[in-house]
CSV table of C-alpha atoms in Angstrom, one decimal:
chain,number,residue,atom,x,y,z
A,1,MET,CA,0.1,0.0,0.0
A,2,SER,CA,1.1,3.6,-0.7
A,3,GLY,CA,2.3,5.5,2.1
A,4,VAL,CA,0.6,8.7,1.0
A,5,LEU,CA,-2.9,9.6,2.4
A,6,ARG,CA,-5.1,11.2,-0.2
A,7,PRO,CA,-7.9,13.5,0.9
A,8,ARG,CA,-11.3,11.8,1.6
A,9,PRO,CA,-13.6,11.5,-1.3
A,10,PRO,CA,-16.9,13.8,-1.6
A,11,LEU,CA,-20.2,12.0,-0.3
A,12,HIS,CA,-23.7,12.0,-0.7
A,13,TYR,CA,-26.0,13.3,1.7
A,14,PRO,CA,-29.7,12.0,1.7
A,15,ASP,CA,-32.3,14.7,1.9
A,16,ARG,CA,-34.2,12.9,4.9
A,17,PRO,CA,-34.7,13.6,8.4
A,18,ALA,CA,-32.1,12.0,10.6
A,19,HIS,CA,-34.6,9.2,12.0
A,20,HIS,CA,-34.6,7.5,8.7
A,21,PHE,CA,-31.3,6.0,9.3
A,22,LEU,CA,-33.2,3.8,11.9
A,23,TRP,CA,-36.2,3.3,9.6
A,24,ALA,CA,-33.8,2.0,6.9
A,25,ALA,CA,-31.9,-0.4,9.3
A,26,ALA,CA,-35.3,-1.6,10.4
A,27,GLU,CA,-36.1,-2.4,7.2
A,28,ARG,CA,-32.8,-3.8,6.0
A,29,SER,CA,-32.1,-5.9,9.1
A,30,PRO,CA,-35.0,-6.1,11.3
A,31,GLU,CA,-34.0,-9.2,13.3
A,32,ARG,CA,-30.4,-8.1,13.8
A,33,VAL,CA,-29.5,-7.1,17.3
A,34,ALA,CA,-29.0,-3.3,17.4
A,35,LEU,CA,-28.6,-2.5,21.1
A,36,ARG,CA,-27.3,-4.4,24.1
A,37,TYR,CA,-27.6,-2.7,27.5
A,38,LEU,CA,-27.2,-4.6,30.8
A,39,ASP,CA,-29.1,-7.8,30.1
A,40,GLU,CA,-31.3,-6.0,27.6
A,41,SER,CA,-31.2,-6.8,23.9
A,42,TYR,CA,-33.1,-5.0,21.3
A,43,THR,CA,-33.2,-5.5,17.5
A,44,PHE,CA,-33.3,-2.6,15.0
A,45,ARG,CA,-37.1,-3.6,14.5
A,46,ASP,CA,-37.5,-3.3,18.3
A,47,LEU,CA,-35.6,0.1,18.6
A,48,ASP,CA,-37.7,1.5,15.7
A,49,ALA,CA,-40.9,0.3,16.8
A,50,TRP,CA,-40.6,1.4,20.4
A,51,GLY,CA,-39.3,5.0,19.2
A,52,THR,CA,-42.1,5.1,16.5
A,53,ALA,CA,-45.0,4.2,19.2
A,54,PHE,CA,-43.3,7.0,21.4
A,55,ALA,CA,-43.4,9.5,18.7
A,56,ASN,CA,-47.2,8.7,18.2
A,57,GLY,CA,-47.8,9.2,22.0
A,58,LEU,CA,-45.9,12.6,21.8
A,59,ARG,CA,-48.1,13.5,18.8
A,60,ASP,CA,-51.3,12.6,20.8
A,61,VAL,CA,-50.4,15.0,23.4
A,62,GLY,CA,-49.6,18.0,21.4
A,63,VAL,CA,-45.9,17.5,20.7
A,64,GLY,CA,-45.2,18.4,17.0
A,65,VAL,CA,-43.0,20.0,14.5
A,66,GLY,CA,-40.6,22.5,15.8
A,67,ASP,CA,-41.1,22.0,19.4
A,68,ARG,CA,-38.4,20.9,21.7
A,69,VAL,CA,-38.3,17.9,24.3
A,70,VAL,CA,-35.7,17.7,27.1
A,71,LEU,CA,-34.1,14.3,27.4
A,72,ALA,CA,-32.7,14.2,30.9
A,73,MET,CA,-31.3,10.6,31.6
A,74,ALA,CA,-28.2,8.6,32.0
A,75,ASN,CA,-27.1,6.1,29.2
A,76,ARG,CA,-29.9,3.5,28.9
A,77,SER,CA,-31.9,1.9,26.2
A,78,GLU,CA,-34.8,4.4,26.5
A,79,TRP,CA,-32.6,7.2,25.6
A,80,LEU,CA,-32.2,6.0,22.0
A,81,MET,CA,-35.9,5.2,21.8
A,82,ALA,CA,-36.9,8.5,23.1
A,83,GLN,CA,-34.5,10.5,20.6
A,84,HIS,CA,-36.0,8.4,17.8
A,85,GLY,CA,-39.5,9.1,18.9
A,86,VAL,CA,-38.9,13.0,19.3
A,87,SER,CA,-37.4,13.2,15.9
A,88,GLN,CA,-40.3,11.5,14.3
A,89,ALA,CA,-42.6,13.9,16.0
A,90,GLY,CA,-40.7,16.6,14.3
A,91,ALA,CA,-39.5,18.0,17.5
A,92,ALA,CA,-35.8,18.5,18.8
A,93,SER,CA,-34.1,16.7,21.6
A,94,VAL,CA,-32.6,18.9,24.3
A,95,LEU,CA,-29.6,16.9,25.4
A,96,VAL,CA,-29.0,17.8,29.2
A,97,ASN,CA,-26.0,16.3,31.1
A,98,PRO,CA,-27.3,13.9,33.9
A,99,SER,CA,-24.9,15.2,36.2
A,100,TRP,CA,-26.3,18.7,36.2
A,101,LYS,CA,-28.2,20.1,39.3
A,102,GLY,CA,-31.2,22.4,39.6
A,103,ALA,CA,-29.6,25.6,38.4
A,104,GLU,CA,-28.1,24.2,35.2
A,105,LEU,CA,-31.2,22.5,34.3
A,106,ALA,CA,-33.2,25.7,34.9
A,107,HIS,CA,-30.9,27.3,32.7
A,108,ALA,CA,-31.3,24.8,29.9
A,109,PHE,CA,-35.0,25.1,30.1
A,110,ASP,CA,-34.7,28.8,29.9
A,111,VAL,CA,-32.8,29.0,26.7
A,112,THR,CA,-34.6,26.2,25.0
A,113,ARG,CA,-38.1,26.5,26.0
A,114,PRO,CA,-39.3,22.9,25.9
A,115,VAL,CA,-42.7,21.6,25.8
A,116,ALA,CA,-41.9,18.3,27.2
A,117,ILE,CA,-39.6,16.5,29.4
A,118,VAL,CA,-38.4,12.9,29.2
A,119,ALA,CA,-36.5,11.8,32.2
A,120,ASP,CA,-35.1,8.8,34.4
A,121,GLY,CA,-36.2,8.6,38.1
A,122,PRO,CA,-33.1,10.7,39.7
A,123,LEU,CA,-33.3,13.5,37.3
A,124,ALA,CA,-37.1,13.6,37.4
A,125,GLU,CA,-36.9,14.1,41.1
A,126,ILE,CA,-34.2,16.9,40.7
A,127,ILE,CA,-36.3,18.5,38.2
A,128,GLU,CA,-39.7,18.1,40.2
A,129,SER,CA,-37.9,19.6,43.5
A,130,THR,CA,-36.4,22.7,41.6
A,131,GLY,CA,-39.5,23.2,39.3
A,132,HIS,CA,-40.0,22.6,35.7
A,133,ALA,CA,-41.1,26.0,34.5
A,134,GLY,CA,-44.5,25.2,33.9
A,135,ILE,CA,-43.9,22.1,31.3
A,136,ASP,CA,-46.9,20.0,32.1
A,137,ARG,CA,-46.0,17.0,29.7
A,138,CYS,CA,-43.4,15.3,32.2
A,139,ILE,CA,-42.6,11.6,31.1
A,140,CYS,CA,-40.5,9.2,33.3
A,141,VAL,CA,-38.8,5.9,31.9
A,142,ASP,CA,-38.7,4.4,35.4
A,143,GLU,CA,-41.4,3.1,37.6
A,144,ASP,CA,-40.7,5.0,40.3
A,145,ARG,CA,-41.6,8.4,39.2
A,146,PRO,CA,-42.8,11.6,40.8
A,147,ALA,CA,-46.4,12.3,41.4
A,148,GLY,CA,-48.1,13.6,38.2
A,149,TRP,CA,-45.4,12.3,35.8
A,150,GLY,CA,-46.5,10.0,32.9
A,151,SER,CA,-44.8,6.7,32.1
A,152,PHE,CA,-42.7,6.3,29.0
A,153,TRP,CA,-43.5,2.8,28.6
A,154,ASP,CA,-47.2,3.3,29.1
A,155,LEU,CA,-47.4,6.0,26.6
A,156,ALA,CA,-45.4,4.2,24.1
A,157,ALA,CA,-47.3,0.8,24.6
A,158,GLY,CA,-50.7,2.6,24.3
A,159,SER,CA,-49.9,4.2,21.0
A,160,PRO,CA,-50.2,2.9,17.5
A,161,GLY,CA,-47.0,1.5,15.7
A,162,ARG,CA,-47.5,3.1,12.2
A,163,ARG,CA,-45.0,5.6,11.2
A,164,PRO,CA,-46.0,9.3,11.5
A,165,PRO,CA,-45.9,11.2,8.2
A,166,ASP,CA,-42.6,12.6,6.7
A,167,LEU,CA,-41.6,15.9,7.7
A,168,ASP,CA,-42.6,18.3,5.0
A,169,VAL,CA,-40.3,21.1,6.1
A,170,ASP,CA,-37.0,22.6,5.4
A,171,LEU,CA,-34.7,20.1,6.9
A,172,SER,CA,-31.8,22.7,6.7
A,173,ARG,CA,-33.8,24.7,9.3
A,174,LEU,CA,-35.5,22.2,11.4
A,175,GLU,CA,-33.8,21.2,14.6
A,176,SER,CA,-33.0,17.8,15.5
A,177,VAL,CA,-30.7,17.7,18.6
A,178,LEU,CA,-29.4,20.4,21.0
A,179,PRO,CA,-26.5,19.4,22.8
A,180,PHE,CA,-24.8,21.9,25.1
A,181,SER,CA,-21.2,23.4,24.9
A,182,SER,CA,-19.8,26.0,27.3
A,183,GLY,CA,-20.9,29.7,26.7
A,184,THR,CA,-18.7,32.8,26.8
A,185,THR,CA,-20.6,34.0,29.9
A,186,GLY,CA,-19.8,30.6,31.7
A,187,MET,CA,-23.2,29.0,31.6
A,188,PRO,CA,-23.7,26.3,28.8
A,189,LYS,CA,-25.0,27.4,25.4
A,190,ALA,CA,-27.4,25.0,23.3
A,191,VAL,CA,-25.9,24.1,19.8
A,192,ARG,CA,-28.7,24.0,17.3
A,193,HIS,CA,-28.1,21.1,14.9
A,194,THR,CA,-30.6,20.6,12.2
A,195,HIS,CA,-31.8,17.3,10.5
A,196,ARG,CA,-29.7,18.4,7.5
A,197,SER,CA,-26.5,19.0,9.7
A,198,LEU,CA,-26.8,16.0,11.6
A,199,SER,CA,-27.6,13.6,8.8
A,200,ALA,CA,-24.3,15.0,7.1
A,201,ALA,CA,-22.3,14.4,10.4
A,202,ILE,CA,-23.5,10.7,10.3
A,203,VAL,CA,-22.7,10.1,6.8
A,204,GLN,CA,-19.2,11.7,7.4
A,205,ARG,CA,-18.5,9.7,10.4
A,206,VAL,CA,-19.6,6.4,9.1
A,207,SER,CA,-17.2,6.9,6.1
A,208,ALA,CA,-14.4,8.3,8.0
A,209,TYR,CA,-14.4,5.6,10.7
A,210,ASN,CA,-14.5,2.8,8.0
A,211,MET,CA,-17.5,1.5,9.7
A,212,THR,CA,-19.7,-1.4,8.4
A,213,ASP,CA,-22.4,-3.8,9.6
A,214,ALA,CA,-19.6,-6.3,10.3
A,215,ASP,CA,-18.6,-4.2,13.2
A,216,ARG,CA,-19.4,-4.3,16.8
A,217,LEU,CA,-19.3,-1.2,18.9
A,218,GLN,CA,-18.9,-0.5,22.4
A,219,PHE,CA,-19.6,2.8,24.3
A,220,PHE,CA,-19.6,4.0,27.7
A,221,MET,CA,-19.3,7.9,27.6
A,222,ALA,CA,-22.4,10.0,28.0
A,223,LEU,CA,-24.9,9.9,25.0
A,224,CYS,CA,-26.1,13.5,25.9
A,225,THR,CA,-22.9,14.8,24.3
A,226,ILE,CA,-22.3,15.1,20.6
A,227,TYR,CA,-19.6,12.5,20.8
A,228,GLY,CA,-22.5,10.1,22.3
A,229,VAL,CA,-25.0,11.2,19.6
A,230,MET,CA,-22.6,10.6,16.8
A,231,VAL,CA,-21.6,7.2,17.9
A,232,ALA,CA,-24.9,5.9,18.6
A,233,LEU,CA,-26.5,7.1,15.3
A,234,SER,CA,-23.6,6.3,13.2
A,235,ALA,CA,-24.0,2.8,14.4
A,236,VAL,CA,-27.4,2.8,13.4
A,237,ALA,CA,-26.5,4.1,9.9
A,238,ALA,CA,-23.9,1.5,9.5
A,239,GLY,CA,-26.0,-1.4,10.9
A,240,ALA,CA,-23.7,-2.3,13.3
A,241,PRO,CA,-24.9,-3.5,16.8
A,242,LEU,CA,-23.9,-1.3,20.0
A,243,ARG,CA,-23.0,-2.3,23.5
A,244,LEU,CA,-23.9,0.6,25.9
A,245,PHE,CA,-22.6,1.0,29.1
A,246,ARG,CA,-24.0,3.3,32.0
A,247,ARG,CA,-20.3,4.5,32.9
A,248,PHE,CA,-17.0,3.4,32.4
A,249,ASN,CA,-15.3,0.4,34.3
A,250,ALA,CA,-12.0,-0.9,33.0
A,251,GLU,CA,-12.4,-4.6,33.8
A,252,GLN,CA,-16.1,-4.6,32.6
A,253,VAL,CA,-15.1,-3.0,29.2
A,254,LEU,CA,-12.1,-5.2,28.7
A,255,GLN,CA,-14.2,-8.4,29.5
A,256,ASN,CA,-16.9,-7.1,27.2
A,257,ILE,CA,-14.2,-6.5,24.3
A,258,GLU,CA,-13.0,-10.2,24.7
A,259,ARG,CA,-16.6,-11.7,25.1
A,260,GLU,CA,-18.5,-9.8,22.4
A,261,ARG,CA,-15.4,-9.7,19.9
A,262,ILE,CA,-15.9,-5.8,19.7
A,263,THR,CA,-14.4,-4.1,16.8
A,264,ILE,CA,-14.5,-0.6,17.6
A,265,ALA,CA,-14.5,1.1,21.2
A,266,PHE,CA,-14.5,4.7,22.1
A,267,GLY,CA,-12.5,6.5,24.7
A,268,ALA,CA,-10.6,9.5,26.1
A,269,ALA,CA,-7.6,10.4,28.2
A,270,PRO,CA,-9.0,9.3,31.5
A,271,VAL,CA,-9.8,6.0,29.9
A,272,ALA,CA,-6.5,5.4,28.4
A,273,ILE,CA,-4.9,6.2,31.8
A,274,ALA,CA,-7.3,3.7,33.4
A,275,LEU,CA,-6.3,1.0,30.8
A,276,ARG,CA,-2.7,1.6,31.3
A,277,ASP,CA,-3.0,1.2,34.8
A,278,VAL,CA,-4.8,-2.2,34.9
A,279,PRO,CA,-2.4,-4.7,36.4
A,280,ASP,CA,-3.2,-7.6,34.3
A,281,LEU,CA,-4.0,-5.8,30.9
A,282,GLU,CA,-1.9,-8.5,29.1
A,283,ARG,CA,-4.3,-11.2,29.8
A,284,TYR,CA,-7.3,-9.9,27.9
A,285,ASP,CA,-7.7,-11.1,24.4
A,286,LEU,CA,-8.5,-7.9,22.7
A,287,SER,CA,-7.5,-9.2,19.1
A,288,SER,CA,-10.8,-8.5,17.7
A,289,LEU,CA,-10.4,-4.7,18.4
A,290,ARG,CA,-9.7,-2.8,15.1
A,291,TYR,CA,-9.0,0.4,16.9
A,292,MET,CA,-10.3,2.4,20.0
A,293,MET,CA,-10.8,5.9,19.2
A,294,TRP,CA,-9.4,8.5,21.3
A,295,GLY,CA,-11.5,11.8,21.1
A,296,ALA,CA,-12.8,14.7,23.4
A,297,THR,CA,-9.2,15.1,24.9
A,298,PRO,CA,-5.8,15.6,23.7
A,299,VAL,CA,-3.7,12.4,23.2
A,300,LEU,CA,-1.1,11.6,25.7
A,301,PRO,CA,1.6,9.8,23.4
A,302,GLU,CA,3.4,8.0,26.4
A,303,VAL,CA,0.0,6.7,27.6
A,304,ALA,CA,-1.1,5.4,24.4
A,305,GLU,CA,2.1,4.0,23.4
A,306,ALA,CA,2.2,2.0,26.8
A,307,VAL,CA,-1.4,0.7,26.4
A,308,THR,CA,-0.5,-0.4,22.9
A,309,ARG,CA,2.6,-2.2,24.1
A,310,ARG,CA,0.9,-4.1,26.6
A,311,SER,CA,-2.4,-4.9,25.0
A,312,GLY,CA,-2.2,-4.5,21.2
A,313,ILE,CA,-4.9,-1.7,21.1
A,314,ARG,CA,-4.5,0.6,18.3
A,315,TRP,CA,-5.5,4.2,18.7
A,316,MET,CA,-7.4,6.2,16.2
A,317,GLN,CA,-7.5,10.0,17.0
A,318,ALA,CA,-10.1,12.4,15.9
A,319,TYR,CA,-11.1,16.1,16.3
A,320,SER,CA,-14.5,17.5,16.3
A,321,THR,CA,-16.5,20.1,18.2
A,322,THR,CA,-19.9,20.1,19.6
A,323,GLU,CA,-20.7,22.5,16.5
A,324,ALA,CA,-19.0,20.5,13.6
A,325,GLY,CA,-17.2,17.1,12.6
A,326,ILE,CA,-13.7,18.4,11.7
A,327,ALA,CA,-10.9,15.6,11.2
A,328,SER,CA,-9.8,12.0,12.0
A,329,ASN,CA,-7.1,9.6,11.4
A,330,PRO,CA,-7.5,7.1,8.6
A,331,ALA,CA,-9.3,4.3,10.2
A,332,GLY,CA,-9.0,2.3,7.2
A,333,ARG,CA,-5.2,2.7,6.9
A,334,PRO,CA,-3.9,2.0,10.4
A,335,ASP,CA,-0.3,2.0,9.2
A,336,LEU,CA,-0.7,5.8,8.7
A,337,CYS,CA,-2.4,6.7,11.8
A,338,ARG,CA,-0.6,9.3,14.0
A,339,LEU,CA,-0.6,10.2,17.6
A,340,ASP,CA,0.7,13.7,16.9
A,341,SER,CA,-2.2,14.7,14.9
A,342,PRO,CA,-6.1,14.4,15.0
A,343,GLY,CA,-6.0,13.6,11.4
A,344,ILE,CA,-7.0,14.9,8.1
A,345,ALA,CA,-10.2,16.9,7.2
A,346,LEU,CA,-13.3,14.6,7.0
A,347,SER,CA,-15.0,14.4,3.6
A,348,ASP,CA,-16.5,17.8,2.4
A,349,VAL,CA,-15.0,19.6,5.2
A,350,GLU,CA,-12.9,22.8,4.4
A,351,LEU,CA,-10.5,23.9,6.9
A,352,ARG,CA,-8.2,26.9,7.2
A,353,THR,CA,-6.5,29.0,10.0
A,354,VAL,CA,-7.2,32.7,10.6
A,355,ASP,CA,-5.8,35.5,12.8
A,356,PRO,CA,-8.0,35.0,16.0
A,357,GLU,CA,-8.4,38.8,16.3
A,358,THR,CA,-9.3,39.9,12.9
A,359,GLY,CA,-10.3,37.0,11.1
A,360,ALA,CA,-7.9,37.4,8.3
A,361,ALA,CA,-6.6,34.1,6.7
A,362,ARG,CA,-3.1,32.9,7.5
A,363,PRO,CA,-0.9,31.2,5.2
A,364,ASP,CA,-0.6,27.4,5.1
A,365,GLY,CA,1.3,26.1,7.9
A,366,GLN,CA,1.0,29.2,10.1
A,367,GLU,CA,-0.7,28.9,13.4
A,368,GLY,CA,-4.0,30.6,13.9
A,369,GLU,CA,-7.5,29.7,14.9
A,370,ILE,CA,-9.1,27.0,13.0
A,371,VAL,CA,-12.3,27.7,11.2
A,372,VAL,CA,-14.4,25.0,9.5
A,373,ARG,CA,-17.0,25.0,6.7
A,374,SER,CA,-18.9,21.8,6.2
A,375,PRO,CA,-22.6,20.4,5.7
A,376,SER,CA,-22.4,19.4,9.1
A,377,VAL,CA,-21.9,22.6,10.9
A,378,MET,CA,-24.4,23.7,13.2
A,379,LEU,CA,-27.3,26.3,12.6
A,380,GLY,CA,-26.3,28.4,15.6
A,381,TYR,CA,-26.5,28.8,19.3
A,382,LEU,CA,-29.2,29.4,22.0
A,383,PRO,CA,-29.2,31.9,23.6
A,384,ALA,CA,-29.0,33.9,20.3
A,385,GLY,CA,-26.6,36.4,22.0
A,386,GLU,CA,-23.8,33.5,21.9
A,387,ASN,CA,-23.8,33.7,18.0
A,388,ASP,CA,-22.0,37.0,18.0
A,389,GLY,CA,-18.5,36.1,16.5
A,390,ALA,CA,-19.3,32.3,16.0
A,391,PHE,CA,-19.2,32.6,12.4
A,392,LEU,CA,-16.9,34.5,9.9
A,393,ALA,CA,-18.1,35.7,6.5
A,394,ASP,CA,-19.2,32.9,3.9
A,395,GLY,CA,-20.3,30.4,6.7
A,396,TRP,CA,-16.9,29.8,8.5
A,397,ASN,CA,-17.4,28.5,11.8
A,398,ARG,CA,-14.8,29.4,14.4
A,399,THR,CA,-13.7,26.7,16.5
A,400,GLY,CA,-11.8,28.6,19.2
A,401,ASP,CA,-9.0,26.1,18.9
A,402,LEU,CA,-5.4,27.3,17.9
A,403,GLY,CA,-3.3,25.2,15.6
A,404,TRP,CA,-2.0,24.8,12.2
A,405,ILE,CA,-2.3,22.5,9.1
A,406,ASP,CA,0.6,21.0,7.3
A,407,PRO,CA,1.0,20.8,3.6
A,408,ALA,CA,-0.1,17.2,3.6
A,409,GLY,CA,-3.5,18.3,5.4
A,410,TRP,CA,-2.7,17.0,8.8
A,411,VAL,CA,-4.2,19.2,11.5
A,412,HIS,CA,-2.0,20.2,14.5
A,413,LEU,CA,-3.6,21.5,17.6
A,414,THR,CA,-1.7,23.9,20.0
A,415,ASP,CA,-4.0,25.8,22.4
A,416,ARG,CA,-7.4,27.3,23.1
A,417,VAL,CA,-8.5,30.7,22.2
A,418,LYS,CA,-10.1,30.9,25.5
A,419,GLU,CA,-9.2,29.1,28.5
A,420,LEU,CA,-11.8,26.4,28.8
A,421,ILE,CA,-10.9,23.4,31.2
A,422,LYS,CA,-11.5,19.8,30.2
A,423,VAL,CA,-12.7,17.6,32.7
A,424,SER,CA,-13.6,13.9,32.0
A,425,GLY,CA,-14.1,14.9,28.4
A,426,PHE,CA,-16.4,17.7,29.1
A,427,GLN,CA,-15.7,21.6,28.5
A,428,VAL,CA,-15.8,23.6,31.8
A,429,ALA,CA,-15.7,27.3,31.7
A,430,PRO,CA,-13.8,28.8,34.7
A,431,ALA,CA,-16.4,31.5,35.1
A,432,GLU,CA,-19.1,28.9,35.7
A,433,ILE,CA,-17.3,27.4,38.6
A,434,GLU,CA,-16.2,31.0,39.9
A,435,ARG,CA,-19.8,31.7,40.0
A,436,VAL,CA,-20.7,28.6,42.1
A,437,LEU,CA,-17.8,29.4,44.6
A,438,SER,CA,-18.7,33.0,44.9
A,439,THR,CA,-22.2,32.0,46.2
A,440,HIS,CA,-20.6,30.5,49.4
A,441,PRO,CA,-20.8,32.9,52.4
A,442,GLY,CA,-17.0,32.3,53.5
A,443,VAL,CA,-15.7,33.3,49.6
A,444,LEU,CA,-14.7,36.8,49.2
A,445,ASP,CA,-13.2,36.4,45.7
A,446,CYS,CA,-12.2,33.5,43.7
A,447,ALA,CA,-10.3,32.6,40.3
A,448,VAL,CA,-10.2,29.3,38.7
A,449,TYR,CA,-7.7,27.9,36.3
A,450,GLY,CA,-6.7,24.5,34.9
A,451,VAL,CA,-3.9,22.3,35.9
A,452,PRO,CA,-2.5,19.2,34.4
């Protein structure tokens, strides 16, 4: 094989709502297992059927095109069913972090103005105790739920299984998912992905990750992030089964790779460190694994190399923001994968560097702020004030990342324009922590900064 890595080919992006990927998988391989979680197992037909019934239930209670529905739950099977149902109803899923407390949830409700909430028991209790802004369509996926909350399973089981009509709207404007990213004021901002941008992102990822129905995926990071959304929906689009965990446990993850012959797994720096520190890492048979993706955090080469040396795990680094997919290493060419770069541009992604102050283009190879233009770029932010400065002329989205692009197209990241801190793969704004600390009566003043 040639050692030269060529640019990725242009792709075709279907002009269909994002939920069509699961519809297609259910028609193509109805009895194939799509999802495993704990001791539960669901086929593509199962996931589609429950999501479709839930969509009809939502429509019956008045949720429709252009509405927003909060998904507030930890990783579980119902998350995927609910997201599929919300999408078919024509509404958008507001993806809140299950670790959030009352003030953060209230902020999310305030900026997105949802008409309904789907939550697990613990989050439902928090929402109930702090108030839910007059939202009267509150649905819980657990049997133990607050008074007045409806049952997810009762609503879905009591609704017809026929597919709702196609969404006859502009898919480049209709919201599909709203994950959150840190805002310039310190509070999270909602990232508005449309059906068009989400579908394009899915097609780009399936191609870049060299993903097919012969793969078996494993995921234990949060579904509420764009990382989680992309993994789950790309697995569906590829027709590949997904093993989902509620959280990361090194021994459990390694055992499952061996037992289910997982071919693609996903992680970040804390995961790699935990694997490196497993005393008997060498005893696991991980030969089925084509690669483990390293995303969300910068690669630590000495950690990556130690894990590879002891286990044989190959790392495949990628780079994206909540706002857009950007670059990845060549999953189909493991001989060319690098640890010093998150890769080359995804298909149909344009990248360049600019002066962070003026927005003027920098010459090739010169450091600047990385900007991106792509079919998968978000529509914009909520609140609307966060859009100031988010785009340059002609649709270039500012990433806030400093770096440079070498002549062969490899991206190199060096720093952040603003001092955001990464904690377990999540972006945390110092101002957000400072605001919490300053509410304590014993704190006169404070400052927060990141340390290794």
